[in-house]
Amino acid sequence: MKLRNQLLALFCLLLFAGVGVLYFRVWVVQKPFGIIVFVSDGMVTRHLTAARLYQGGADHRLILENMPNLALVANYARDFSVPDAAAAATALATGVKVSHRHLAIGSGGESLQTIVDLAQDQGRAIGIVTTGQLTDPTPAAFYAHHGDSRNVEEIAAQFISGRRIDVALGGGAADFLPPEKGGRRRDGRDLLAELKQQGRELISSKAELESAAVFRTEGLLGFFAPRGLAFRDEIEAAQQQPSLSDMVRRAVQFLQQNRTGYLLIVDSALVTRAAELNQGERVLEETLALDHAVGTAMKYAGEKSLILAVGKHATGGMTLNGYPTRLDHGVALLGTTAAGYPSITWATGPNGATPPAANEPTAYQTPSALNTAEDVIAVGQGSGSEKLRGFIDNTAIFRILRDAL
């Protein structure tokens, strides 16, 4: 009788343990502590292939290529089949298709709820990092609501009056200052002074970023340039500016002090600027800077984080042509091929002058390269990234982020 009772007790214990494990695996959702999403125009196959070859030859692999999950992403806007930055970023930020130049504004003029709104309601800290201006369409789509993404004066005003951003690092100080202080605000407001009055700590150099205290109760805002930041090959000349990887590392260190987790949006904006100017080597360098920053996020955010990298749109139609050898990399891929043809060509942009440029000519001259019609790539690791499979819409990225909160 005693042995039977013991066996019965053991059976019940094992049964309850099994039910507990099943309940934990099926019903208890393990939410990632950190959620980081990289947004860039470098996330198309032509750019990634060329960047891989440029860095190390055919056998080289980028950090992005180690991500276990991948999807091709359709990115059309509500009104055009090829999106602009505002429409593409808003789809990622809100899960809703909008028209060109609209920032988190629906078809009826209503403000759309963003992933930043939802994350903040869940108690998560919010960070935005960009190598462009903090008022650019990509970061602005996550915190501002406006029908014209070109109205940077109003967007900057919403930055200080809307949802609180705990850590914001990038350029664009001129949009926050009046002309007499080196800015371009026509209303005369000094928004940086107003941010200080709100108790926010402002920094303007890499040294200040590195020395800033990790444990803080006030927000940290870094404005490192009047406009966008320097290209990767100009960083040494602009020694006071941090790299994209520097900003990602410090943002993660600041944000992870919040006990309920964080959401970090990273805009690799310099890929776009280089493409608009038909500067192929800089496109490759900035794509590699994005790749390095993703590696930094993976190192500092840890295994319990969700990390995504997704494209907005492509610009200019840059193509690497010819037949480089498997070992060719760096400058060997630039200039002309062995047959005398340009290694890099563009579909549109300023290099279309007559006679055409010796290097990187364009098929059709435009003042700035145009966006191109093509699916972009999304890659990821961490809980939730397994939904990156096959062909998806860019609005699905919002749903992945929302479900991870």
mmCIF file with all atom_site columns, N, CA and C in Angstrom, residues 76-107:
data_model
loop_
_atom_site.group_PDB
_atom_site.id
_atom_site.type_symbol
_atom_site.label_atom_id
_atom_site.label_alt_id
_atom_site.label_comp_id
_atom_site.label_asym_id
_atom_site.label_entity_id
_atom_site.label_seq_id
_atom_site.pdbx_PDB_ins_code
_atom_site.Cartn_x
_atom_site.Cartn_y
_atom_site.Cartn_z
_atom_site.occupancy
_atom_site.B_iso_or_equiv
_atom_site.pdbx_formal_charge
_atom_site.auth_seq_id
_atom_site.auth_comp_id
_atom_site.auth_asym_id
_atom_site.auth_atom_id
_atom_site.pdbx_PDB_model_num
ATOM 1  N N  . TYR A 1 76  ? 5.200  48.766 -51.587 1.00 0.00 ? 76  TYR A N  1
ATOM 2  C CA . TYR A 1 76  ? 4.433  49.792 -52.285 1.00 0.00 ? 76  TYR A CA 1
ATOM 3  C C  . TYR A 1 76  ? 3.697  50.687 -51.294 1.00 0.00 ? 76  TYR A C  1
ATOM 4  N N  . ALA A 1 77  ? 3.452  51.920 -51.722 1.00 0.00 ? 77  ALA A N  1
ATOM 5  C CA . ALA A 1 77  ? 2.725  52.885 -50.904 1.00 0.00 ? 77  ALA A CA 1
ATOM 6  C C  . ALA A 1 77  ? 1.230  52.828 -51.240 1.00 0.00 ? 77  ALA A C  1
ATOM 7  N N  . ARG A 1 78  ? 0.446  53.639 -50.558 1.00 0.00 ? 78  ARG A N  1
ATOM 8  C CA . ARG A 1 78  ? -1.001 53.669 -50.811 1.00 0.00 ? 78  ARG A CA 1
ATOM 9  C C  . ARG A 1 78  ? -1.312 54.235 -52.187 1.00 0.00 ? 78  ARG A C  1
ATOM 10 N N  . ASP A 1 79  ? -0.500 55.184 -52.641 1.00 0.00 ? 79  ASP A N  1
ATOM 11 C CA . ASP A 1 79  ? -0.790 55.857 -53.906 1.00 0.00 ? 79  ASP A CA 1
ATOM 12 C C  . ASP A 1 79  ? 0.180  55.514 -55.027 1.00 0.00 ? 79  ASP A C  1
ATOM 13 N N  . PHE A 1 80  ? 1.396  55.067 -54.708 1.00 0.00 ? 80  PHE A N  1
ATOM 14 C CA . PHE A 1 80  ? 2.379  54.749 -55.730 1.00 0.00 ? 80  PHE A CA 1
ATOM 15 C C  . PHE A 1 80  ? 2.947  53.351 -55.490 1.00 0.00 ? 80  PHE A C  1
ATOM 16 N N  . SER A 1 81  ? 3.322  52.677 -56.582 1.00 0.00 ? 81  SER A N  1
ATOM 17 C CA . SER A 1 81  ? 3.893  51.341 -56.447 1.00 0.00 ? 81  SER A CA 1
ATOM 18 C C  . SER A 1 81  ? 5.328  51.384 -55.944 1.00 0.00 ? 81  SER A C  1
ATOM 19 N N  . VAL A 1 82  ? 5.996  52.536 -56.101 1.00 0.00 ? 82  VAL A N  1
ATOM 20 C CA . VAL A 1 82  ? 7.332  52.740 -55.535 1.00 0.00 ? 82  VAL A CA 1
ATOM 21 C C  . VAL A 1 82  ? 7.198  53.780 -54.425 1.00 0.00 ? 82  VAL A C  1
ATOM 22 N N  . PRO A 1 83  ? 7.573  53.452 -53.199 1.00 0.00 ? 83  PRO A N  1
ATOM 23 C CA . PRO A 1 83  ? 7.330  54.375 -52.088 1.00 0.00 ? 83  PRO A CA 1
ATOM 24 C C  . PRO A 1 83  ? 8.415  55.428 -51.956 1.00 0.00 ? 83  PRO A C  1
ATOM 25 N N  . ASP A 1 84  ? 8.080  56.521 -51.298 1.00 0.00 ? 84  ASP A N  1
ATOM 26 C CA . ASP A 1 84  ? 9.122  57.420 -50.822 1.00 0.00 ? 84  ASP A CA 1
ATOM 27 C C  . ASP A 1 84  ? 9.466  57.011 -49.392 1.00 0.00 ? 84  ASP A C  1
ATOM 28 N N  . ALA A 1 85  ? 10.427 57.706 -48.792 1.00 0.00 ? 85  ALA A N  1
ATOM 29 C CA . ALA A 1 85  ? 10.895 57.312 -47.460 1.00 0.00 ? 85  ALA A CA 1
ATOM 30 C C  . ALA A 1 85  ? 9.787  57.422 -46.417 1.00 0.00 ? 85  ALA A C  1
ATOM 31 N N  . ALA A 1 86  ? 8.955  58.467 -46.504 1.00 0.00 ? 86  ALA A N  1
ATOM 32 C CA . ALA A 1 86  ? 7.904  58.668 -45.508 1.00 0.00 ? 86  ALA A CA 1
ATOM 33 C C  . ALA A 1 86  ? 6.884  57.538 -45.540 1.00 0.00 ? 86  ALA A C  1
ATOM 34 N N  . ALA A 1 87  ? 6.424  57.176 -46.726 1.00 0.00 ? 87  ALA A N  1
ATOM 35 C CA . ALA A 1 87  ? 5.427  56.113 -46.844 1.00 0.00 ? 87  ALA A CA 1
ATOM 36 C C  . ALA A 1 87  ? 5.996  54.765 -46.429 1.00 0.00 ? 87  ALA A C  1
ATOM 37 N N  . ALA A 1 88  ? 7.232  54.481 -46.847 1.00 0.00 ? 88  ALA A N  1
ATOM 38 C CA . ALA A 1 88  ? 7.845  53.193 -46.503 1.00 0.00 ? 88  ALA A CA 1
ATOM 39 C C  . ALA A 1 88  ? 8.072  53.079 -44.997 1.00 0.00 ? 88  ALA A C  1
ATOM 40 N N  . ALA A 1 89  ? 8.580  54.145 -44.379 1.00 0.00 ? 89  ALA A N  1
ATOM 41 C CA . ALA A 1 89  ? 8.840  54.111 -42.942 1.00 0.00 ? 89  ALA A CA 1
ATOM 42 C C  . ALA A 1 89  ? 7.548  54.049 -42.141 1.00 0.00 ? 89  ALA A C  1
ATOM 43 N N  . THR A 1 90  ? 6.504  54.738 -42.600 1.00 0.00 ? 90  THR A N  1
ATOM 44 C CA . THR A 1 90  ? 5.229  54.704 -41.892 1.00 0.00 ? 90  THR A CA 1
ATOM 45 C C  . THR A 1 90  ? 4.623  53.310 -41.903 1.00 0.00 ? 90  THR A C  1
ATOM 46 N N  . ALA A 1 91  ? 4.769  52.587 -43.010 1.00 0.00 ? 91  ALA A N  1
ATOM 47 C CA . ALA A 1 91  ? 4.271  51.215 -43.060 1.00 0.00 ? 91  ALA A CA 1
ATOM 48 C C  . ALA A 1 91  ? 4.958  50.349 -42.012 1.00 0.00 ? 91  ALA A C  1
ATOM 49 N N  . LEU A 1 92  ? 6.260  50.557 -41.816 1.00 0.00 ? 92  LEU A N  1
ATOM 50 C CA . LEU A 1 92  ? 7.000  49.811 -40.797 1.00 0.00 ? 92  LEU A CA 1
ATOM 51 C C  . LEU A 1 92  ? 6.575  50.244 -39.396 1.00 0.00 ? 92  LEU A C  1
ATOM 52 N N  . ALA A 1 93  ? 6.349  51.534 -39.228 1.00 0.00 ? 93  ALA A N  1
ATOM 53 C CA . ALA A 1 93  ? 6.065  52.091 -37.897 1.00 0.00 ? 93  ALA A CA 1
ATOM 54 C C  . ALA A 1 93  ? 4.640  51.864 -37.435 1.00 0.00 ? 93  ALA A C  1
ATOM 55 N N  . THR A 1 94  ? 3.688  51.768 -38.378 1.00 0.00 ? 94  THR A N  1
ATOM 56 C CA . THR A 1 94  ? 2.263  51.709 -38.010 1.00 0.00 ? 94  THR A CA 1
ATOM 57 C C  . THR A 1 94  ? 1.530  50.492 -38.537 1.00 0.00 ? 94  THR A C  1
ATOM 58 N N  . GLY A 1 95  ? 2.093  49.802 -39.534 1.00 0.00 ? 95  GLY A N  1
ATOM 59 C CA . GLY A 1 95  ? 1.389  48.692 -40.152 1.00 0.00 ? 95  GLY A CA 1
ATOM 60 C C  . GLY A 1 95  ? 0.297  49.116 -41.105 1.00 0.00 ? 95  GLY A C  1
ATOM 61 N N  . VAL A 1 96  ? 0.329  50.377 -41.546 1.00 0.00 ? 96  VAL A N  1
ATOM 62 C CA . VAL A 1 96  ? -0.704 50.925 -42.431 1.00 0.00 ? 96  VAL A CA 1
ATOM 63 C C  . VAL A 1 96  ? -0.032 51.537 -43.659 1.00 0.00 ? 96  VAL A C  1
ATOM 64 N N  . LYS A 1 97  ? -0.584 51.260 -44.836 1.00 0.00 ? 97  LYS A N  1
ATOM 65 C CA . LYS A 1 97  ? -0.114 51.887 -46.062 1.00 0.00 ? 97  LYS A CA 1
ATOM 66 C C  . LYS A 1 97  ? -0.603 53.333 -46.120 1.00 0.00 ? 97  LYS A C  1
ATOM 67 N N  . VAL A 1 98  ? 0.291  54.269 -46.387 1.00 0.00 ? 98  VAL A N  1
ATOM 68 C CA . VAL A 1 98  ? -0.086 55.675 -46.506 1.00 0.00 ? 98  VAL A CA 1
ATOM 69 C C  . VAL A 1 98  ? 0.461  56.235 -47.808 1.00 0.00 ? 98  VAL A C  1
ATOM 70 N N  . SER A 1 99  ? 0.048  57.441 -48.124 1.00 0.00 ? 99  SER A N  1
ATOM 71 C CA . SER A 1 99  ? 0.496  58.108 -49.343 1.00 0.00 ? 99  SER A CA 1
ATOM 72 C C  . SER A 1 99  ? 1.868  58.737 -49.143 1.00 0.00 ? 99  SER A C  1
ATOM 73 N N  . HIS A 1 100 ? 2.483  59.078 -50.255 1.00 0.00 ? 100 HIS A N  1
ATOM 74 C CA . HIS A 1 100 ? 3.783  59.736 -50.218 1.00 0.00 ? 100 HIS A CA 1
ATOM 75 C C  . HIS A 1 100 ? 3.757  60.972 -49.319 1.00 0.00 ? 100 HIS A C  1
ATOM 76 N N  . ARG A 1 101 ? 4.851  61.175 -48.622 1.00 0.00 ? 101 ARG A N  1
ATOM 77 C CA . ARG A 1 101 ? 5.102  62.324 -47.739 1.00 0.00 ? 101 ARG A CA 1
ATOM 78 C C  . ARG A 1 101 ? 4.289  62.288 -46.452 1.00 0.00 ? 101 ARG A C  1
ATOM 79 N N  . HIS A 1 102 ? 3.464  61.305 -46.253 1.00 0.00 ? 102 HIS A N  1
ATOM 80 C CA . HIS A 1 102 ? 2.664  61.222 -45.033 1.00 0.00 ? 102 HIS A CA 1
ATOM 81 C C  . HIS A 1 102 ? 3.441  60.495 -43.946 1.00 0.00 ? 102 HIS A C  1
ATOM 82 N N  . LEU A 1 103 ? 3.476  61.098 -42.770 1.00 0.00 ? 103 LEU A N  1
ATOM 83 C CA . LEU A 1 103 ? 4.150  60.518 -41.609 1.00 0.00 ? 103 LEU A CA 1
ATOM 84 C C  . LEU A 1 103 ? 3.101  60.102 -40.584 1.00 0.00 ? 103 LEU A C  1
ATOM 85 N N  . ALA A 1 104 ? 2.840  58.803 -40.494 1.00 0.00 ? 104 ALA A N  1
ATOM 86 C CA . ALA A 1 104 ? 1.885  58.270 -39.514 1.00 0.00 ? 104 ALA A CA 1
ATOM 87 C C  . ALA A 1 104 ? 0.549  59.006 -39.556 1.00 0.00 ? 104 ALA A C  1
ATOM 88 N N  . ILE A 1 105 ? 0.113  59.334 -40.772 1.00 0.00 ? 105 ILE A N  1
ATOM 89 C CA . ILE A 1 105 ? -1.184 59.982 -41.000 1.00 0.00 ? 105 ILE A CA 1
ATOM 90 C C  . ILE A 1 105 ? -1.974 59.112 -41.962 1.00 0.00 ? 105 ILE A C  1
ATOM 91 N N  . GLY A 1 106 ? -3.203 58.742 -41.587 1.00 0.00 ? 106 GLY A N  1
ATOM 92 C CA . GLY A 1 106 ? -4.024 57.889 -42.427 1.00 0.00 ? 106 GLY A CA 1
ATOM 93 C C  . GLY A 1 106 ? -4.684 58.630 -43.568 1.00 0.00 ? 106 GLY A C  1
ATOM 94 N N  . SER A 1 107 ? -5.425 57.880 -44.375 1.00 0.00 ? 107 SER A N  1
ATOM 95 C CA . SER A 1 107 ? -6.054 58.460 -45.564 1.00 0.00 ? 107 SER A CA 1
ATOM 96 C C  . SER A 1 107 ? -7.087 59.525 -45.224 1.00 0.00 ? 107 SER A C  1
#
